[in-house]
Coordinates of C-alpha atoms in Angstrom, one line a residue:
M1 CA 0.0 0.0 -0.1
K2 CA 3.0 2.4 0.9
R3 CA 4.7 1.6 -2.5
L4 CA 1.4 2.2 -4.3
L5 CA 0.8 5.8 -2.3
S6 CA 4.6 6.7 -2.7
L7 CA 4.0 5.9 -6.8
F8 CA 0.7 7.9 -6.7
C9 CA 2.5 10.8 -5.2
L10 CA 5.8 10.7 -7.5
L11 CA 3.1 10.6 -10.7
L12 CA 1.4 13.8 -9.1
F13 CA 4.9 15.0 -8.8
W14 CA 6.0 14.4 -12.4
S15 CA 2.5 15.4 -13.6
A16 CA 2.7 18.7 -12.1
L17 CA 6.1 19.5 -13.6
Y18 CA 4.9 18.3 -16.7
A19 CA 1.8 20.4 -16.8
K20 CA 3.7 24.0 -16.5
V21 CA 3.3 26.0 -19.3
T22 CA 6.6 26.5 -21.4
L23 CA 7.7 29.3 -23.8
P24 CA 10.3 30.3 -26.2
S25 CA 13.0 32.0 -24.6
I26 CA 12.2 35.1 -26.5
W27 CA 9.0 35.6 -24.4
G28 CA 10.6 36.2 -20.9
D29 CA 10.7 38.4 -17.9
G30 CA 12.3 41.8 -18.9
M31 CA 10.9 41.5 -22.2
V32 CA 9.7 44.5 -24.6
L33 CA 6.3 44.0 -26.8
Q34 CA 5.6 46.2 -29.7
Q35 CA 2.9 48.5 -28.9
Q36 CA -0.7 48.7 -30.5
S37 CA -0.1 45.2 -32.2
K38 CA -1.0 41.7 -32.0
V39 CA 1.3 39.4 -30.6
I40 CA 1.1 35.6 -31.1
F41 CA 2.3 33.4 -28.3
T42 CA 3.1 29.8 -28.9
G43 CA 4.2 27.1 -26.1
R44 CA 3.8 24.2 -25.0
S45 CA 1.8 22.3 -22.0
T46 CA -0.1 19.0 -20.9
T47 CA -2.1 17.6 -24.3
G48 CA -5.9 18.4 -23.9
K49 CA -5.6 20.9 -20.9
K50 CA -7.0 24.4 -21.8
V51 CA -4.4 27.2 -21.8
Y52 CA -5.4 30.9 -21.3
A53 CA -3.1 34.2 -20.7
V54 CA -3.9 37.2 -18.6
A55 CA -1.9 40.5 -19.4
S56 CA -2.3 42.9 -16.4
W57 CA -2.4 45.8 -19.1
N58 CA -6.5 44.9 -19.4
N59 CA -6.9 41.6 -16.9
K60 CA -8.8 40.1 -19.8
K61 CA -8.4 36.2 -20.1
V62 CA -7.6 34.9 -23.7
Y63 CA -7.8 31.5 -24.4
A64 CA -5.0 29.3 -26.6
D65 CA -6.0 27.4 -29.6
R66 CA -4.3 24.0 -29.7
R67 CA -2.2 23.3 -32.8
E68 CA -1.3 19.7 -32.2
G69 CA -0.4 17.8 -29.2
Q70 CA 1.3 20.0 -26.5
L71 CA 1.6 22.7 -28.7
W72 CA -0.8 26.0 -28.5
T73 CA -1.2 29.3 -30.0
L74 CA -2.7 32.6 -28.6
T75 CA -3.1 36.5 -29.4
L76 CA -2.9 39.3 -27.2
E77 CA -3.4 42.9 -28.2
T78 CA -0.8 45.1 -26.6
P79 CA -1.9 48.6 -25.6
V80 CA 0.2 52.2 -26.2
Y81 CA 3.5 52.4 -24.8
G82 CA 4.1 51.8 -20.8
G83 CA 4.7 49.2 -18.4
P84 CA 6.0 47.3 -16.4
Y85 CA 3.6 44.8 -16.8
T86 CA 2.8 40.9 -16.0
I87 CA 1.4 38.2 -18.5
T88 CA 0.1 35.0 -16.5
F89 CA -0.2 31.9 -18.5
S90 CA -1.9 28.9 -17.0
D91 CA -2.8 25.2 -17.8
G92 CA -3.7 24.8 -14.2
D93 CA -0.4 25.7 -13.2
K94 CA 0.5 29.4 -13.6
L95 CA 3.4 30.9 -15.4
V96 CA 3.9 34.8 -14.6
L97 CA 6.3 36.7 -17.0
K98 CA 7.0 40.1 -15.0
N99 CA 8.4 43.5 -15.9
I100 CA 7.2 43.7 -19.1
L101 CA 7.5 46.8 -21.1
I102 CA 5.5 48.0 -24.3
G103 CA 7.1 50.0 -26.5
E104 CA 9.1 49.8 -29.8
V105 CA 10.9 46.5 -30.6
W106 CA 13.5 46.4 -33.5
F107 CA 15.6 43.4 -34.8
C108 CA 19.2 43.9 -35.4
S109 CA 21.2 41.4 -37.4
G110 CA 24.3 40.8 -39.7
Q111 CA 27.9 39.7 -39.4
S112 CA 30.8 40.9 -37.3
N113 CA 30.3 44.7 -37.7
M114 CA 26.6 44.4 -36.2
E115 CA 28.1 41.5 -33.7
M116 CA 30.6 43.8 -32.4
P117 CA 29.9 44.5 -28.9
L118 CA 30.2 48.0 -27.3
K119 CA 33.5 47.3 -25.3
G120 CA 35.2 46.5 -28.7
Y121 CA 37.1 43.5 -29.8
V122 CA 40.7 42.6 -28.4
G123 CA 42.8 45.2 -30.0
Q124 CA 40.1 47.0 -31.9
P125 CA 38.2 49.6 -30.0
V126 CA 34.7 51.5 -30.6
S127 CA 35.1 55.0 -30.3
G128 CA 33.6 56.7 -27.1
S129 CA 32.3 53.5 -25.6
T130 CA 33.9 53.9 -22.2
E131 CA 31.6 57.0 -21.6
T132 CA 28.8 55.1 -23.2
I133 CA 29.1 52.0 -21.1
A134 CA 29.4 54.4 -17.9
D135 CA 26.2 56.2 -18.7
A136 CA 24.1 53.1 -19.3
N137 CA 21.2 53.5 -16.7
P138 CA 18.9 50.5 -15.8
E139 CA 16.2 53.1 -15.3
W140 CA 16.2 53.7 -18.7
P141 CA 13.6 51.5 -20.3
I142 CA 16.1 49.9 -22.8
R143 CA 15.9 46.2 -23.1
L144 CA 18.4 43.9 -24.7
F145 CA 18.5 40.3 -26.1
T146 CA 21.2 38.6 -27.7
V147 CA 20.3 35.2 -29.6
E148 CA 23.0 32.9 -29.0
R149 CA 24.6 31.1 -32.0
N150 CA 22.7 28.1 -33.3
P151 CA 23.4 26.8 -36.7
A152 CA 20.8 24.1 -37.4
E153 CA 20.1 21.9 -40.2
D154 CA 16.3 22.0 -39.5
V155 CA 13.9 25.1 -38.7
Q156 CA 13.8 25.2 -34.8
E157 CA 10.8 26.5 -32.4
D158 CA 13.1 28.1 -30.0
C159 CA 16.8 30.0 -29.6
K160 CA 18.8 30.7 -26.5
G161 CA 18.8 34.0 -25.0
V162 CA 17.7 36.1 -22.0
W163 CA 16.3 39.9 -21.8
R164 CA 18.8 42.2 -20.3
S165 CA 18.3 45.7 -18.1
N166 CA 20.5 48.8 -19.6
T167 CA 23.3 48.2 -17.0
P168 CA 26.8 49.0 -17.9
E169 CA 27.7 45.3 -18.1
H170 CA 24.9 44.3 -20.2
A171 CA 25.3 47.5 -22.8
A172 CA 29.1 46.6 -22.9
N173 CA 28.4 43.1 -24.3
F174 CA 25.6 44.3 -26.5
S175 CA 26.3 44.9 -30.1
A176 CA 27.7 48.5 -30.4
V177 CA 25.9 49.4 -33.6
A178 CA 22.4 48.2 -32.4
Y179 CA 23.1 49.9 -28.8
Y180 CA 23.9 53.3 -30.2
F181 CA 20.5 53.0 -32.9
G182 CA 18.3 51.9 -29.5
L183 CA 19.7 54.8 -27.7
R184 CA 19.2 57.4 -30.1
L185 CA 15.6 56.4 -30.8
F186 CA 14.8 56.4 -27.1
R187 CA 16.3 59.8 -26.7
S188 CA 14.1 61.0 -29.7
L189 CA 10.9 58.9 -28.8
R190 CA 10.9 58.8 -25.2
V191 CA 9.3 55.1 -25.2
P192 CA 10.4 51.9 -24.3
I193 CA 12.9 50.4 -26.7
G194 CA 13.7 46.5 -27.1
L195 CA 16.7 45.4 -29.3
V196 CA 17.1 41.7 -30.3
N197 CA 20.4 40.8 -32.2
A198 CA 21.0 37.8 -34.1
S199 CA 24.6 38.1 -35.7
W200 CA 27.4 35.9 -36.5
G201 CA 31.0 37.4 -37.5
A202 CA 31.9 36.3 -41.4
S203 CA 28.4 35.0 -42.2
N204 CA 27.2 35.2 -45.7
I205 CA 23.6 36.4 -46.9
Q206 CA 22.7 32.5 -47.7
T207 CA 23.0 31.5 -44.3
W208 CA 20.3 33.9 -43.2
M209 CA 17.7 32.9 -45.9
S210 CA 15.2 30.1 -45.9
A211 CA 15.5 26.8 -48.0
E212 CA 12.4 27.9 -49.8
A213 CA 13.8 31.5 -50.6
L214 CA 16.8 30.1 -51.9
A215 CA 15.3 27.0 -53.8
S216 CA 15.3 29.0 -57.3
Y217 CA 19.0 29.6 -57.2
P218 CA 21.8 27.3 -58.3
E219 CA 23.4 24.8 -56.0
E220 CA 26.6 27.1 -56.0
V221 CA 24.8 30.0 -54.6
K222 CA 23.5 28.0 -51.5
K223 CA 26.5 26.4 -50.5
H224 CA 29.5 28.4 -50.2
S225 CA 31.9 25.1 -50.2
A226 CA 31.7 21.6 -48.8
S227 CA 34.0 22.7 -45.9
A228 CA 33.0 26.1 -45.4
E229 CA 32.2 27.5 -41.9
V230 CA 28.8 26.8 -40.8
Q231 CA 28.1 30.5 -40.9
K232 CA 28.3 30.3 -44.6
Q233 CA 26.2 27.5 -45.0
A234 CA 22.9 28.0 -46.7
S235 CA 19.8 28.5 -44.2
L236 CA 21.8 27.3 -41.3
L237 CA 21.5 30.6 -39.1
Y238 CA 17.8 31.3 -40.4
N239 CA 17.0 27.6 -39.4
G240 CA 18.5 28.1 -35.7
M241 CA 18.6 31.9 -35.2
I242 CA 15.7 33.5 -37.1
H243 CA 12.8 31.2 -37.7
P244 CA 12.4 30.6 -33.8
L245 CA 11.5 34.5 -33.7
E246 CA 9.0 33.9 -36.1
H247 CA 6.0 35.5 -34.0
V248 CA 7.6 38.6 -32.5
V249 CA 6.2 41.8 -34.0
W250 CA 8.7 44.1 -35.0
K251 CA 8.9 47.7 -35.8
G252 CA 11.5 47.1 -38.0
V253 CA 14.7 45.5 -38.9
I254 CA 18.5 47.2 -39.2
W255 CA 21.3 44.9 -40.8
Y256 CA 24.9 45.1 -41.5
Q257 CA 26.2 42.5 -43.5
G258 CA 27.9 42.2 -46.9
E259 CA 31.9 41.6 -46.7
A260 CA 31.4 37.8 -46.8
N261 CA 29.6 38.1 -50.3
R262 CA 32.0 40.7 -51.7
K263 CA 33.6 38.4 -54.0
D264 CA 30.4 38.1 -56.1
A265 CA 28.5 41.6 -55.9
K266 CA 26.2 40.4 -59.0
M267 CA 24.9 37.4 -57.0
Y268 CA 24.4 39.8 -53.8
K269 CA 22.1 42.1 -55.9
S270 CA 20.1 39.0 -56.8
L271 CA 19.9 37.8 -53.4
F272 CA 19.3 40.7 -51.4
P273 CA 15.7 41.5 -52.5
S274 CA 14.8 37.7 -52.0
F275 CA 16.5 37.9 -48.5
V276 CA 14.1 41.0 -47.5
K277 CA 11.2 39.3 -48.9
D278 CA 12.0 36.1 -46.9
W279 CA 12.0 37.7 -43.8
R280 CA 9.0 39.8 -44.5
Q281 CA 6.9 36.6 -45.1
L282 CA 8.2 35.0 -42.0
F283 CA 7.5 37.6 -39.5
G284 CA 4.0 38.2 -41.6
Q285 CA 4.9 41.8 -42.2
E286 CA 5.0 42.8 -46.1
Q287 CA 6.0 46.4 -45.4
L288 CA 8.6 45.6 -42.6
P289 CA 10.8 48.7 -42.4
F290 CA 14.4 47.5 -43.3
Y291 CA 17.5 49.8 -42.9
Y292 CA 20.9 48.4 -43.9
V293 CA 24.6 49.7 -43.8
Q294 CA 26.7 50.1 -47.0
I295 CA 29.9 48.1 -46.0
A296 CA 32.8 50.6 -44.9
P297 CA 35.8 50.9 -47.0
F298 CA 38.6 48.6 -46.1
G299 CA 41.9 47.6 -47.8
Y300 CA 41.3 43.9 -48.2
G301 CA 44.7 43.3 -49.0
D302 CA 44.6 45.6 -52.0
P303 CA 43.3 49.1 -51.4
Q304 CA 43.1 50.1 -54.9
A305 CA 41.1 47.1 -56.1
V306 CA 37.3 47.5 -56.6
E307 CA 36.3 44.1 -55.3
S308 CA 34.3 45.8 -52.1
A309 CA 33.3 48.7 -54.2
L310 CA 31.2 46.7 -56.6
L311 CA 29.4 45.0 -53.3
R312 CA 28.6 48.4 -52.2
E313 CA 27.5 49.4 -55.7
A314 CA 25.2 46.4 -55.2
Q315 CA 23.8 47.6 -52.1
Y316 CA 23.7 50.9 -53.5
D317 CA 21.4 49.7 -56.4
C318 CA 19.2 47.6 -54.0
E319 CA 18.0 50.9 -52.4
A320 CA 16.2 51.7 -55.4
I321 CA 14.8 48.3 -56.2
V322 CA 13.4 46.9 -53.1
P323 CA 10.3 48.8 -51.3
D324 CA 10.6 50.2 -47.8
V325 CA 14.2 50.0 -47.5
A326 CA 16.8 52.7 -46.9
M327 CA 20.8 52.4 -46.7
A328 CA 23.3 53.9 -44.3
V329 CA 26.1 55.1 -46.2
T330 CA 29.6 55.0 -44.3
M331 CA 32.2 56.3 -46.9
D332 CA 33.5 58.5 -44.3
I333 CA 34.3 56.2 -41.3
G334 CA 36.2 53.4 -42.8
N335 CA 39.5 52.0 -41.5
K336 CA 42.1 50.9 -43.9
T337 CA 43.7 48.2 -41.9
C338 CA 40.7 47.2 -39.8
I339 CA 37.7 45.8 -41.0
H340 CA 35.9 46.7 -37.9
P341 CA 35.9 50.3 -38.1
E342 CA 35.8 52.1 -34.6
K343 CA 33.0 54.6 -35.4
K344 CA 30.1 52.7 -34.4
K345 CA 28.0 55.5 -33.1
E346 CA 28.0 57.4 -36.3
V347 CA 26.3 54.0 -37.9
G348 CA 23.8 53.3 -35.3
D349 CA 22.9 56.9 -35.2
R350 CA 22.4 57.2 -39.2
L351 CA 20.2 54.1 -39.0
A352 CA 18.1 55.7 -36.3
F353 CA 17.6 58.8 -38.2
L354 CA 16.4 57.1 -41.3
A355 CA 13.8 55.1 -39.0
L356 CA 12.8 58.2 -37.2
N357 CA 12.4 60.0 -40.9
K358 CA 10.9 57.2 -42.8
T359 CA 9.3 54.8 -40.0
Y360 CA 8.2 57.4 -37.3
G361 CA 7.6 60.2 -39.7
E362 CA 9.9 62.9 -38.4
S363 CA 10.5 64.3 -41.8
G364 CA 12.2 67.2 -40.4
I365 CA 15.3 65.2 -39.4
P366 CA 17.9 65.4 -42.4
A367 CA 18.7 61.4 -42.7
W368 CA 19.4 60.7 -46.1
S369 CA 22.8 60.6 -47.7
P370 CA 22.7 62.6 -51.3
R371 CA 22.5 60.5 -54.2
F372 CA 24.0 60.4 -57.7
S373 CA 21.1 60.9 -60.2
S374 CA 22.5 61.7 -63.7
V375 CA 25.4 62.8 -65.7
E376 CA 25.9 65.4 -68.4
S377 CA 28.8 66.2 -70.8
K378 CA 30.0 69.6 -71.5
G379 CA 32.7 69.8 -73.6
N380 CA 35.9 68.3 -71.8
R381 CA 33.9 68.3 -68.6
M382 CA 31.1 65.9 -66.9
V383 CA 28.6 67.6 -64.7
L384 CA 27.0 65.4 -62.2
S385 CA 23.7 65.9 -60.5
F386 CA 22.3 64.6 -57.0
E387 CA 19.1 64.3 -55.5
R388 CA 18.2 64.3 -52.0
V389 CA 20.1 67.8 -51.3
P390 CA 17.8 70.0 -49.8
M391 CA 20.3 72.0 -48.3
G392 CA 23.3 71.2 -50.9
L393 CA 26.4 69.5 -51.1
T394 CA 29.6 70.5 -49.2
S395 CA 33.2 69.1 -48.7
Y396 CA 33.6 71.1 -45.7
G397 CA 35.8 73.7 -47.6
Q398 CA 38.4 70.6 -48.6
P399 CA 39.7 69.9 -52.0
L400 CA 37.5 66.9 -53.6
R401 CA 40.0 63.9 -54.3
C402 CA 38.1 61.0 -54.9
F403 CA 36.8 61.5 -58.3
E404 CA 38.1 59.7 -61.6
I405 CA 37.4 60.5 -65.2
I406 CA 37.4 57.9 -68.0
D407 CA 38.3 58.7 -71.5
E408 CA 37.1 56.9 -75.0
T409 CA 40.0 54.5 -74.6
G410 CA 39.0 53.4 -71.1
L411 CA 41.9 54.7 -69.5
H412 CA 41.0 56.3 -66.0
Y413 CA 42.5 59.4 -64.9
V414 CA 42.6 61.4 -61.3
A415 CA 40.1 64.1 -61.7
Q416 CA 39.8 67.5 -60.4
A417 CA 36.3 68.3 -59.2
R418 CA 34.1 71.2 -57.6
I419 CA 30.6 71.9 -56.4
V420 CA 28.9 74.1 -58.8
G421 CA 25.4 75.1 -57.5
K422 CA 23.1 73.4 -54.9
D423 CA 23.3 70.0 -56.3
K424 CA 25.9 69.5 -58.9
V425 CA 29.4 68.4 -59.1
E426 CA 31.8 69.4 -62.3
V427 CA 34.8 67.0 -63.0
W428 CA 37.4 67.2 -65.2
N429 CA 41.1 66.6 -66.4
E430 CA 43.0 68.8 -68.8
R431 CA 44.6 65.7 -70.3
V432 CA 41.0 64.1 -71.4
D433 CA 39.2 66.0 -74.1
C434 CA 36.3 63.7 -74.7
P435 CA 35.4 62.1 -71.1
V436 CA 32.8 59.1 -71.4
A437 CA 32.4 58.5 -67.6
V438 CA 33.2 59.4 -64.1
R439 CA 33.8 57.0 -60.7
Y440 CA 33.7 58.3 -57.2
A441 CA 35.4 56.8 -54.5
F442 CA 35.3 53.5 -56.4
R443 CA 38.2 51.4 -54.6
N444 CA 38.2 49.1 -51.9
F445 CA 39.6 51.6 -49.3
V446 CA 39.0 55.4 -50.0
Q447 CA 37.9 58.2 -47.2
G448 CA 35.0 59.9 -49.0
D449 CA 35.1 63.7 -49.2
L450 CA 31.4 64.6 -50.6
F451 CA 28.7 65.3 -48.5
G452 CA 25.2 66.5 -47.9
V453 CA 25.1 69.7 -45.9
N454 CA 23.4 67.4 -43.2
G455 CA 26.9 65.6 -43.0
M456 CA 25.7 62.5 -44.7
P457 CA 28.5 61.0 -47.2
V458 CA 27.7 60.4 -50.6
S459 CA 28.0 56.8 -51.6
S460 CA 30.9 55.3 -54.0
F461 CA 29.3 55.3 -57.7
R462 CA 30.1 55.1 -61.5
T463 CA 28.5 56.7 -64.3
D464 CA 29.7 53.7 -66.7

């Protein structure tokens, strides 16, 4: 009898453990949910038991729908920004998520220049990071979630990570670009900010795309090589680090990647629109704002070569091809000998200015880099016109040294250039009587010297 009673108690104990609601790690204490949205929660619990949730912002009981077996889903509607709140999930046993904020949630992803923490890498600093780390204040409603590295052959339901508060320690170990982006948003919007970072150094774009999105591409595009690092294998990081976030409602995405694809710019130009569409379909947001960073100038062993300039050109072209995207230009803040430029604040700020202008409707913020629009021949001179220059162009009083002019035979010459009028640059070389094309900053490494009056640099480009 005692043995039966002990067995019965043990079964009750294990049943209680088994009955407890479990959630993916992205739904945890300290999280931020997108304001005024419908957030789909999925989880697991004992088969056959009803699951419900009660959010403290309205105290309404919402029941889940069973998908299959232990898997369920339910939708909660979030209010305007505020908090902290709790959400109680129950299937008989209760799971209470605490300290939840409602605000603006952004997804941050890419390779090492997005992954680089605010404290820097060994021997590679982030400018101004010590001051920024010292200023980090847990009372500011900025929350940070880093997705742990997890390549996977099959799509995953969950990923590893924990929501962190804005302490100096947590800020120091979070993505510098993402942190500066979120800090600028918080200072401008004065609402809670949630930042989720899923990045991996040296990753190519293919690994962040689903197998379905890559299905129409040749096999050599899908696979980098049979012996490549896992972060260059098709779909592995999508499966393990992106798909588990399927039901998060994002305000937008910031993306900093491209170096690993620089040897095939044409392919990247084809892949990038499919990549953006792929993520928008996964997250169920057809017009999900997408702001990305043009890779910064770097020597790559041959500063005068044009390999990375071609990749920057592909990124430049995609801004006009893909709807609801915008590109932050970094021609002025590269580093010839370090692939991880130290000026991460400028990158984060430029992304934030684009988001504030385009997503949040703050049209008064001069966020855009001037963009080359047309060229006209005038004798031995070429006159370039630019758009997105409401206050005109500037070189800050310095000579323009990054232009080249090309003659009828295809020879390149270092050119003289000057700003003429509000939105035009005149380019020439006295040795070239009949120029046919112009290039600007079209090298692996160059420090751009043409800007809008708003301080935003002009991208490298070519007219040929």
